[in-house]
PDB file of C-alpha atoms in Angstrom:
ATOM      1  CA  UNK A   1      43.195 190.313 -71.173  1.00  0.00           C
ATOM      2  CA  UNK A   2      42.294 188.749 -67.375  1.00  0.00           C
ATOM      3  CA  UNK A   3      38.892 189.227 -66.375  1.00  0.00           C
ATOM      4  CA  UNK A   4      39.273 191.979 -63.292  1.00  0.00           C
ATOM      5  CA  UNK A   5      41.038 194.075 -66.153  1.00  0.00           C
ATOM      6  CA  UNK A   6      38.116 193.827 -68.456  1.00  0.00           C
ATOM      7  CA  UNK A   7      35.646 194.640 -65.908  1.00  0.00           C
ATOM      8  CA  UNK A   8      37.447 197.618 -64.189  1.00  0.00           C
ATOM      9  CA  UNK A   9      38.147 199.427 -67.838  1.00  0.00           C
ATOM     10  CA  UNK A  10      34.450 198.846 -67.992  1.00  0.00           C
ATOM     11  CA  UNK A  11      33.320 199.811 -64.719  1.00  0.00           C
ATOM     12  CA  UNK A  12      35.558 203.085 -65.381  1.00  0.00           C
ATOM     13  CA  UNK A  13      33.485 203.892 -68.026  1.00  0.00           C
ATOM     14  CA  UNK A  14      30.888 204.885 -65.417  1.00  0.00           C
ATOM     15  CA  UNK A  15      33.116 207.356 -64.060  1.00  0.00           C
ATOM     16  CA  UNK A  16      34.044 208.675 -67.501  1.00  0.00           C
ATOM     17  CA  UNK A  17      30.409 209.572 -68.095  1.00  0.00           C
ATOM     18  CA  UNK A  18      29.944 210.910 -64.691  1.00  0.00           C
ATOM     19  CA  UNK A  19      33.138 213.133 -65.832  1.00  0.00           C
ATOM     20  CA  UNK A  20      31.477 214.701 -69.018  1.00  0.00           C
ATOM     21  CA  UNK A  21      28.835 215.890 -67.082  1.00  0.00           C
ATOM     22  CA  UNK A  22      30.283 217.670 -64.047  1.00  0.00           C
ATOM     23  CA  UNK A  23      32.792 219.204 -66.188  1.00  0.00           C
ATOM     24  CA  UNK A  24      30.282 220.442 -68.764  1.00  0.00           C
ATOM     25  CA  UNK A  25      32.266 219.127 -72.025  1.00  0.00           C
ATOM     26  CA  UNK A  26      31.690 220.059 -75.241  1.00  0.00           C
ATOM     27  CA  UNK A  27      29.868 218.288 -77.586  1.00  0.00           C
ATOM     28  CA  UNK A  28      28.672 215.613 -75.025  1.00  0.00           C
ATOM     29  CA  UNK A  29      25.165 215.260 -75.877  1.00  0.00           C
ATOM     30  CA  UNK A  30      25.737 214.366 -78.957  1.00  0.00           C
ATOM     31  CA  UNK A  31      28.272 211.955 -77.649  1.00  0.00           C
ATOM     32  CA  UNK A  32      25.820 210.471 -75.429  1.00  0.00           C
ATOM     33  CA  UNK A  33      23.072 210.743 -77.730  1.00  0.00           C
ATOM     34  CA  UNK A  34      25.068 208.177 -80.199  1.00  0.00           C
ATOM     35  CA  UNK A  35      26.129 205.785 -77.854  1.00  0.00           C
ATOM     36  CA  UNK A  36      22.524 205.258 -76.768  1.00  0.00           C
ATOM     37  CA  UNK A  37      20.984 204.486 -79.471  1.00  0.00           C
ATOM     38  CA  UNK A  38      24.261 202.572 -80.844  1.00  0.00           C
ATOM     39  CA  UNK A  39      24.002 200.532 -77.567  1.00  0.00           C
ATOM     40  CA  UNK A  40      20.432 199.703 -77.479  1.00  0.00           C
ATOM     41  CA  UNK A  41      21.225 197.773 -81.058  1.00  0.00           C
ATOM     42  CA  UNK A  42      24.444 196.353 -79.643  1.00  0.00           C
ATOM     43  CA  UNK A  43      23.106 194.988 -76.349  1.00  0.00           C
ATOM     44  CA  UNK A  44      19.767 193.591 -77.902  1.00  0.00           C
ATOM     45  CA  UNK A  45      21.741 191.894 -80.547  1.00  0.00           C
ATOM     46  CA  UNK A  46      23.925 190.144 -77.566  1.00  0.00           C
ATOM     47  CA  UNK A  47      20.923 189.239 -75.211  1.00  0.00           C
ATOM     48  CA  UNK A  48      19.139 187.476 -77.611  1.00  0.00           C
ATOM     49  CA  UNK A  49      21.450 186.037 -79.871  1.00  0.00           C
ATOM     50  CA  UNK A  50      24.589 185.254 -77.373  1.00  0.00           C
ATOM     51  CA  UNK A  51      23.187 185.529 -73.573  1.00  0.00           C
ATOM     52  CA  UNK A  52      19.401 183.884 -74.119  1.00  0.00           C
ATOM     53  CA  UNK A  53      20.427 180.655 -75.195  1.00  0.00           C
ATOM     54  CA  UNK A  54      22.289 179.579 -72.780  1.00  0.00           C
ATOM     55  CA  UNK A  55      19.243 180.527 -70.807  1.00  0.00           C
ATOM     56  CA  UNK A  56      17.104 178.331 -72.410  1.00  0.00           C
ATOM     57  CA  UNK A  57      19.190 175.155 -71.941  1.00  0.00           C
ATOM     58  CA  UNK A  58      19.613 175.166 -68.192  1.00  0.00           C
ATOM     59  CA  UNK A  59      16.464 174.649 -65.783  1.00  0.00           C
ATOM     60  CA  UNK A  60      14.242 177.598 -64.648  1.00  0.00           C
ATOM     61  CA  UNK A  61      16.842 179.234 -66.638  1.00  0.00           C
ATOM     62  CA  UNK A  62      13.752 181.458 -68.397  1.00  0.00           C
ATOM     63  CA  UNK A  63      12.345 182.258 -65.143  1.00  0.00           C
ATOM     64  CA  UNK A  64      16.080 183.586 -63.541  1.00  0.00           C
ATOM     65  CA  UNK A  65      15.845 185.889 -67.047  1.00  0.00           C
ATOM     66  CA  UNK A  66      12.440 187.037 -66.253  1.00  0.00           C
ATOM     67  CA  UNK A  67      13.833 187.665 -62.413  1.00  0.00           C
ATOM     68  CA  UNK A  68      16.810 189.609 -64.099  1.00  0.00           C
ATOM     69  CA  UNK A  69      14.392 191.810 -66.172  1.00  0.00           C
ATOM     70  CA  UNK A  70      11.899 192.655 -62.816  1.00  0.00           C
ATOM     71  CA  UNK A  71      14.602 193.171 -60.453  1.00  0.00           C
ATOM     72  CA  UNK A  72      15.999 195.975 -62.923  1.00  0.00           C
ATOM     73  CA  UNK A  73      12.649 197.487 -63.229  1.00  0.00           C
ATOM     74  CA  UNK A  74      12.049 197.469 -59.924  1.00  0.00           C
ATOM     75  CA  UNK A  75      15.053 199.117 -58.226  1.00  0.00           C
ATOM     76  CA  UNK A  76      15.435 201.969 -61.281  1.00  0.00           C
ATOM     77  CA  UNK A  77      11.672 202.533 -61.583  1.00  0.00           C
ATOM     78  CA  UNK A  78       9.762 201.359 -58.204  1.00  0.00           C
ATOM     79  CA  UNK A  79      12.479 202.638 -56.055  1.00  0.00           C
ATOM     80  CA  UNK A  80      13.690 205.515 -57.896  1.00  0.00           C
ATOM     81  CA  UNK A  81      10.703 207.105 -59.661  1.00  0.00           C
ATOM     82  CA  UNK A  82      11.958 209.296 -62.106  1.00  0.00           C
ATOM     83  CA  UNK A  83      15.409 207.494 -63.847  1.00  0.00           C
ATOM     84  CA  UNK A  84      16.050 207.831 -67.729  1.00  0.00           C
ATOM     85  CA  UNK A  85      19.022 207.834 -69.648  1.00  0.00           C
ATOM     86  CA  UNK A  86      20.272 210.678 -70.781  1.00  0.00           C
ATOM     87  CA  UNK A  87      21.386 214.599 -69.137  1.00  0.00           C
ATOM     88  CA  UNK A  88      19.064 215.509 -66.334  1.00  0.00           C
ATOM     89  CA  UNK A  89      16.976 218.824 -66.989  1.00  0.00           C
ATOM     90  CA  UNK A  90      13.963 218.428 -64.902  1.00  0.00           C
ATOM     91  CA  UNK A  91      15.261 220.200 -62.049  1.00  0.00           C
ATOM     92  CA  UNK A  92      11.713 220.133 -60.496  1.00  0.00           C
ATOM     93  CA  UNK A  93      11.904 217.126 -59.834  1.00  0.00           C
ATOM     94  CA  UNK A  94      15.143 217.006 -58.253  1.00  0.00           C
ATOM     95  CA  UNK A  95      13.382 218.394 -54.640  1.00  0.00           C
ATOM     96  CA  UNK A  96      16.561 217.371 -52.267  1.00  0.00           C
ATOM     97  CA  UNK A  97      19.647 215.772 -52.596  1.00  0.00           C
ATOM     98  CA  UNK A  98      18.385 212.663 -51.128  1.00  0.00           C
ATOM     99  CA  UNK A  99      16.781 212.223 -54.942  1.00  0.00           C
ATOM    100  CA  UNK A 100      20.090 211.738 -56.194  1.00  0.00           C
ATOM    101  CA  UNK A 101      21.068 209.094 -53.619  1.00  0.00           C
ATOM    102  CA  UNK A 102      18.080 207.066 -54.426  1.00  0.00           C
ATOM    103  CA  UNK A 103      19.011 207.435 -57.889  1.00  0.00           C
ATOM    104  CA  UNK A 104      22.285 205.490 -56.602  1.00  0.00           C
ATOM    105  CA  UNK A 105      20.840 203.196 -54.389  1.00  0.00           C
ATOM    106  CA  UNK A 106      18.844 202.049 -57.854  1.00  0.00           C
ATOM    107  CA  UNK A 107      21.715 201.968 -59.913  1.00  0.00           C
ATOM    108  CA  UNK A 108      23.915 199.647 -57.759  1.00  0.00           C
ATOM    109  CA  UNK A 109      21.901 196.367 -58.242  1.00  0.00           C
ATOM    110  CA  UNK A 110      21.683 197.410 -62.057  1.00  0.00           C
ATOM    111  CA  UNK A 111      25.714 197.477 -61.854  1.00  0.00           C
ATOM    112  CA  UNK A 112      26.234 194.865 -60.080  1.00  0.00           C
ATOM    113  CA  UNK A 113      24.799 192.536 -62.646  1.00  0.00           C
ATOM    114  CA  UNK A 114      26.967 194.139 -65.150  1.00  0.00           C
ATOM    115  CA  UNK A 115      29.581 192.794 -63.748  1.00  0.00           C
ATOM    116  CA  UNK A 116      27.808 189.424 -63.074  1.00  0.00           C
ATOM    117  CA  UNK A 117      27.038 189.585 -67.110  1.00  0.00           C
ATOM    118  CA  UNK A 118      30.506 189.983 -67.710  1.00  0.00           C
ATOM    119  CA  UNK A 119      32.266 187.035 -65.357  1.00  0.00           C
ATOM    120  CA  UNK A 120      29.568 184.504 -66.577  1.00  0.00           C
ATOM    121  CA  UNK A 121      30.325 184.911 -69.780  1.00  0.00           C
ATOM    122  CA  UNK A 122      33.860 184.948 -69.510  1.00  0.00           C
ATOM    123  CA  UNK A 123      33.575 181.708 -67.642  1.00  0.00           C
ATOM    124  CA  UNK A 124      31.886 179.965 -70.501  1.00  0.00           C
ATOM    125  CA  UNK A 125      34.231 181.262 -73.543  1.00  0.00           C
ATOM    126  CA  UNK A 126      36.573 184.155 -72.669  1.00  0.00           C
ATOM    127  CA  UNK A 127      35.482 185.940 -76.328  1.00  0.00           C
ATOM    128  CA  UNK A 128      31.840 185.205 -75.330  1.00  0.00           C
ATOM    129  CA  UNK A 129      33.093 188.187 -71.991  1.00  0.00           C
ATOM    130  CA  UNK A 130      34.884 189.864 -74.251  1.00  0.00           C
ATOM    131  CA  UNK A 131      31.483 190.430 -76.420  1.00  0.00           C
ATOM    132  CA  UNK A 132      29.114 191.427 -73.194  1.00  0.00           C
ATOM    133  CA  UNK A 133      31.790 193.680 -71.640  1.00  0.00           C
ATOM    134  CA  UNK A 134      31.595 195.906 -75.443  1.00  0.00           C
ATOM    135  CA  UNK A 135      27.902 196.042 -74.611  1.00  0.00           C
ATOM    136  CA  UNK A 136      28.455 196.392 -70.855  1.00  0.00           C
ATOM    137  CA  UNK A 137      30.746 199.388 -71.991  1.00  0.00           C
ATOM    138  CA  UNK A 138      28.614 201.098 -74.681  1.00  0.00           C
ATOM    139  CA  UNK A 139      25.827 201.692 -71.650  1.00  0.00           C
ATOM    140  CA  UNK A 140      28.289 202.807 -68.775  1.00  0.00           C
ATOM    141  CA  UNK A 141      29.194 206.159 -70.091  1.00  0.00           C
ATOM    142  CA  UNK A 142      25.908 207.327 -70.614  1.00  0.00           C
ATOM    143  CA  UNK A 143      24.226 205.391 -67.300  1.00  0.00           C
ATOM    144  CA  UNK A 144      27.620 207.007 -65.669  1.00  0.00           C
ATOM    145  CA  UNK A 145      26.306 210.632 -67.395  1.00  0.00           C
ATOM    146  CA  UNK A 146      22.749 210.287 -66.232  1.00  0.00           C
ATOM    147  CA  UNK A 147      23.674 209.253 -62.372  1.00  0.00           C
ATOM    148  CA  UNK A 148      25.398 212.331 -62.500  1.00  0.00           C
ATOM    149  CA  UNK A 149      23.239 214.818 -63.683  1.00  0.00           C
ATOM    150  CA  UNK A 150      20.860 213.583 -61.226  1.00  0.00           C
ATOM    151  CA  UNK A 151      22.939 214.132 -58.822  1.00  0.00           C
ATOM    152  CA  UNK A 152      23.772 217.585 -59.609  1.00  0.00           C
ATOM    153  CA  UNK A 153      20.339 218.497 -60.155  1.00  0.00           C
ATOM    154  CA  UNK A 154      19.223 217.295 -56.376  1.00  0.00           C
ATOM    155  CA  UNK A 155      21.638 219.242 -55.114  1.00  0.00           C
ATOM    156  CA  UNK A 156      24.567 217.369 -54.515  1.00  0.00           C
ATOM    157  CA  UNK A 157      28.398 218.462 -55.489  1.00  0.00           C
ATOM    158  CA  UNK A 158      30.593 217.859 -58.163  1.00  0.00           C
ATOM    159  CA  UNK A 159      32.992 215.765 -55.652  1.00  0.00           C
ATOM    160  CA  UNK A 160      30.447 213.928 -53.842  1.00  0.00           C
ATOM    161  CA  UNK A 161      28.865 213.144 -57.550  1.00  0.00           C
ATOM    162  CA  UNK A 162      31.726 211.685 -58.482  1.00  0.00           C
ATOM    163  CA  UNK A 163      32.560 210.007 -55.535  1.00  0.00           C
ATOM    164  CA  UNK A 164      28.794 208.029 -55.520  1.00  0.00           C
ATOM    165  CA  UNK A 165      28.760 206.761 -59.804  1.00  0.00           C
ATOM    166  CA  UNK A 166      32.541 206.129 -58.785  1.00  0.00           C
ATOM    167  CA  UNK A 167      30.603 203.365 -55.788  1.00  0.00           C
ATOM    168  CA  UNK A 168      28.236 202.128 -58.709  1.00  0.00           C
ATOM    169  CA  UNK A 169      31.216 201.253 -60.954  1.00  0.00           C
ATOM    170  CA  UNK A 170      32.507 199.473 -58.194  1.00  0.00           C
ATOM    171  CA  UNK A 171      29.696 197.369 -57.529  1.00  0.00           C
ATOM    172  CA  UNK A 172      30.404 196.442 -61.322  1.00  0.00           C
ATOM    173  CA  UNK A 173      33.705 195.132 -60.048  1.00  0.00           C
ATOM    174  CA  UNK A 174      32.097 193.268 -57.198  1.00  0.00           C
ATOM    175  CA  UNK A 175      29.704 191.620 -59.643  1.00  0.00           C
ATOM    176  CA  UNK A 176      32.418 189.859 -61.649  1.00  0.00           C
ATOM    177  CA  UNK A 177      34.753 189.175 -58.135  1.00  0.00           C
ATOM    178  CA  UNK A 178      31.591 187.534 -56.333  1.00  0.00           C
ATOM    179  CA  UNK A 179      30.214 185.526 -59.084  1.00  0.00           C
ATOM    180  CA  UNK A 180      32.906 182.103 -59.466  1.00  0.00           C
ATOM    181  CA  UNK A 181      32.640 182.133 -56.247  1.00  0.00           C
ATOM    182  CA  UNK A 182      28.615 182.037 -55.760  1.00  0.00           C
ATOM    183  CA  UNK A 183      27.246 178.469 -56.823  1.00  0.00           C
ATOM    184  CA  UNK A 184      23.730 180.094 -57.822  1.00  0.00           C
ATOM    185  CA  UNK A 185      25.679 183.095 -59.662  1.00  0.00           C
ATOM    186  CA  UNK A 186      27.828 180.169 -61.546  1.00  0.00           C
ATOM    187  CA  UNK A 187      24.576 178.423 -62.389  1.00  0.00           C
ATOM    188  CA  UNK A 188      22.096 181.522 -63.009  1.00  0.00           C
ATOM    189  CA  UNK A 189      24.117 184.533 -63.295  1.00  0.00           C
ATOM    190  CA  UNK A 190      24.280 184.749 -67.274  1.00  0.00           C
ATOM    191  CA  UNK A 191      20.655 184.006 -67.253  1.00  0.00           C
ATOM    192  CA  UNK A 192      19.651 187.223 -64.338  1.00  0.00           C
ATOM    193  CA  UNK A 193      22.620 189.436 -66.555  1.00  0.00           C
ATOM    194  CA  UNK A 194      20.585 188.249 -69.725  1.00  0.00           C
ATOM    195  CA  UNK A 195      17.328 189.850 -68.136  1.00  0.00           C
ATOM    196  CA  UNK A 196      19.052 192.802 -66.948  1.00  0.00           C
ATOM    197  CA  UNK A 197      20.706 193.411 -70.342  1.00  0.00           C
ATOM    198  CA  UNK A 198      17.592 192.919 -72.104  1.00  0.00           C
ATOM    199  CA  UNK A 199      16.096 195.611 -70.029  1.00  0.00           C
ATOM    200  CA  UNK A 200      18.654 198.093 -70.270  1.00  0.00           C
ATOM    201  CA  UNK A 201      18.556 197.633 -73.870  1.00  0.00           C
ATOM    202  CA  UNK A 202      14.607 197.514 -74.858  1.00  0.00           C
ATOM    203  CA  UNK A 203      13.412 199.545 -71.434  1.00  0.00           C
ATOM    204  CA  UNK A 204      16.028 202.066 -70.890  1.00  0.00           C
ATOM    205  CA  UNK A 205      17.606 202.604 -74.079  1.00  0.00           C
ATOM    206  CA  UNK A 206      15.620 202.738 -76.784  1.00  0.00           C
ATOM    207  CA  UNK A 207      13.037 204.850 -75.951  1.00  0.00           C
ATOM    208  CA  UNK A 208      15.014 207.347 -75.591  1.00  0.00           C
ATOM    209  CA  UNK A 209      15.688 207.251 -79.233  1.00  0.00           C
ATOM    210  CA  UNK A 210      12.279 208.146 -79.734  1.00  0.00           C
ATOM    211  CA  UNK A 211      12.605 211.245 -77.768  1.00  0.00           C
ATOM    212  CA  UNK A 212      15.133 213.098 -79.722  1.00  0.00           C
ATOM    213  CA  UNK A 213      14.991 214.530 -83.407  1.00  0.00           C
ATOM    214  CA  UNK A 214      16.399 213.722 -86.395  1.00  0.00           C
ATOM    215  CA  UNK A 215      17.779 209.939 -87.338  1.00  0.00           C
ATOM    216  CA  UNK A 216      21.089 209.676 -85.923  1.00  0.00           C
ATOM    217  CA  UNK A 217      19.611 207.544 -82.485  1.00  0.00           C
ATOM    218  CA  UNK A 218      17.212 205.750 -84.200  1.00  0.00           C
ATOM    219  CA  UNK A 219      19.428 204.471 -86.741  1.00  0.00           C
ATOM    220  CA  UNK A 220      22.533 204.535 -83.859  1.00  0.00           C
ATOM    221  CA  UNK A 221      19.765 201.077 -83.179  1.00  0.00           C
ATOM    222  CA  UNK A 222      20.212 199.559 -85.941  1.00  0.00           C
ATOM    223  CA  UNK A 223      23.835 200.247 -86.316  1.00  0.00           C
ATOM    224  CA  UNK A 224      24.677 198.960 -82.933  1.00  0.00           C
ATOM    225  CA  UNK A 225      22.883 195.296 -84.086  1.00  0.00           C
ATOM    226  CA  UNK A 226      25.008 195.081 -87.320  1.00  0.00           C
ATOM    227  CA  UNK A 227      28.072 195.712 -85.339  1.00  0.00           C
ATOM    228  CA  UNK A 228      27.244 192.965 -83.358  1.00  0.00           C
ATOM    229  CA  UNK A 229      27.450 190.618 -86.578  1.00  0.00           C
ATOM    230  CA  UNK A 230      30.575 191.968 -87.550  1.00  0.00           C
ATOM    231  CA  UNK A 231      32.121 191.743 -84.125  1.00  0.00           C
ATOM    232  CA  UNK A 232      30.589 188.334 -83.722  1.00  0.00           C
ATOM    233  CA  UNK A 233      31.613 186.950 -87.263  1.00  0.00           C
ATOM    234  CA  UNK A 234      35.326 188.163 -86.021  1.00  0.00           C
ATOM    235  CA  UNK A 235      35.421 186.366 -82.505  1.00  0.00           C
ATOM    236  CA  UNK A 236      35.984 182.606 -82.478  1.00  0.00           C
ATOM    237  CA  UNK A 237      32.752 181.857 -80.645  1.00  0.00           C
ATOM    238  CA  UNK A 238      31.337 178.176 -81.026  1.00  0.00           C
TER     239      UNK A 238
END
């Protein structure tokens, strides 16, 4: 499969996500509620065990991570204040729609580096992109749900909803277009998509599996990190 392929079925998972949620399907909370805590395990697996190392052997490759990891933080929780995975409900806190468009404005750096993730790995070992877009993927459709119920809750409609997390997946696709042809994305993108992935797993993900009841998200973790083995122990990775 060619790269832009990869990354668009990917970045359409975004608007697949944004999809369950505007046209209120059945069933999708528990659909969402699985693939976060099944990604958190996935992702955390593949940012330590496949994206960090590569870190480590290239210079200030460790502080480009670190850079990754704050530059995540900063534009979904310094920029937009009040972000979480998961189906908006605190409509108090959604005062205009301008809320929601922050919301986007936080998510597009966030997607960008998705797509970053995705080309640098695929430029190393194609199997090694194959591996980060499945945990690129397994966070799209519920970032993709959340961006959306924000949204609606500020006040914005269905259309225009769809239209912005359809501009965030985009960005995905920009991400993977820009980065063979940026010398410091070539040199330090898997490194900045290792801190970004390492966020969205251990900041954004799992504690939401400590806000819902019962033991299918917390063991959705644990899951996610043994299918990374299996997946792993399948791909022809060196």
């Amino acid at each position: 499969m060619s790269l832009f392929l990869l990354v668009a079925l990917v970045a359409a998972a975004n608007i697949a996500g944004a999809l369950l949620v505007t046209a209120g399907a059945a069933g999708r909370k528990s659909l969402l509620g699985f693939l976060v805590g099944f990604g958190a395990g996935f992702m955390l697996a593949v940012a330590l065990l496949e994206m960090m190392p590569p870190a480590l052997d290239a210079a200030h490759g460790m502080t480009a991570v670190l850079l990754g990891y704050l530059g995540v933080h900063f534009a979904q929780h310094t920029v937009v204040p009040h972000f979480h995975f998961g189906e908006e409900t605190h409509t108090d806190a959604m005062v205009s729609p301008s809320v929601g468009l922050m919301a986007v404005a936080g998510m597009l750096p966030h997607a960008f580096f998705d797509g970053v993730a995705i080309a640098s790995g695929y430029a190393r070992a194609e199997d090694l992109g194959l591996l980060i877009a499945l945990a690129v993927l397994l966070h799209k459709v519920p970032a993709g749900s959340a961006l959306a119920s924000i949204l609606l809750a500020s006040g914005n409609t269905r259309g225009r909803t769809v239209g912005a997390v359809a501009v965030v997946a985009a960005a995905t696709v920009l991400g993977a277009v820009v980065t063979p042809a940026s010398t410091v994305l070539e040199q330090y993108g898997l490194a900045l998509a290792a801190g970004v992935t390492l966020y969205v797993a251990a900041s954004n993900l799992i504690p939401e599996t400590h806000h819902q009841r019962g033991w299918l998200l917390p063991t959705g973790v644990f899951v996610g990190a043994l299918a990374f083995f299996l997946i792993r122990a399948l791909l022809p990775l060196g």
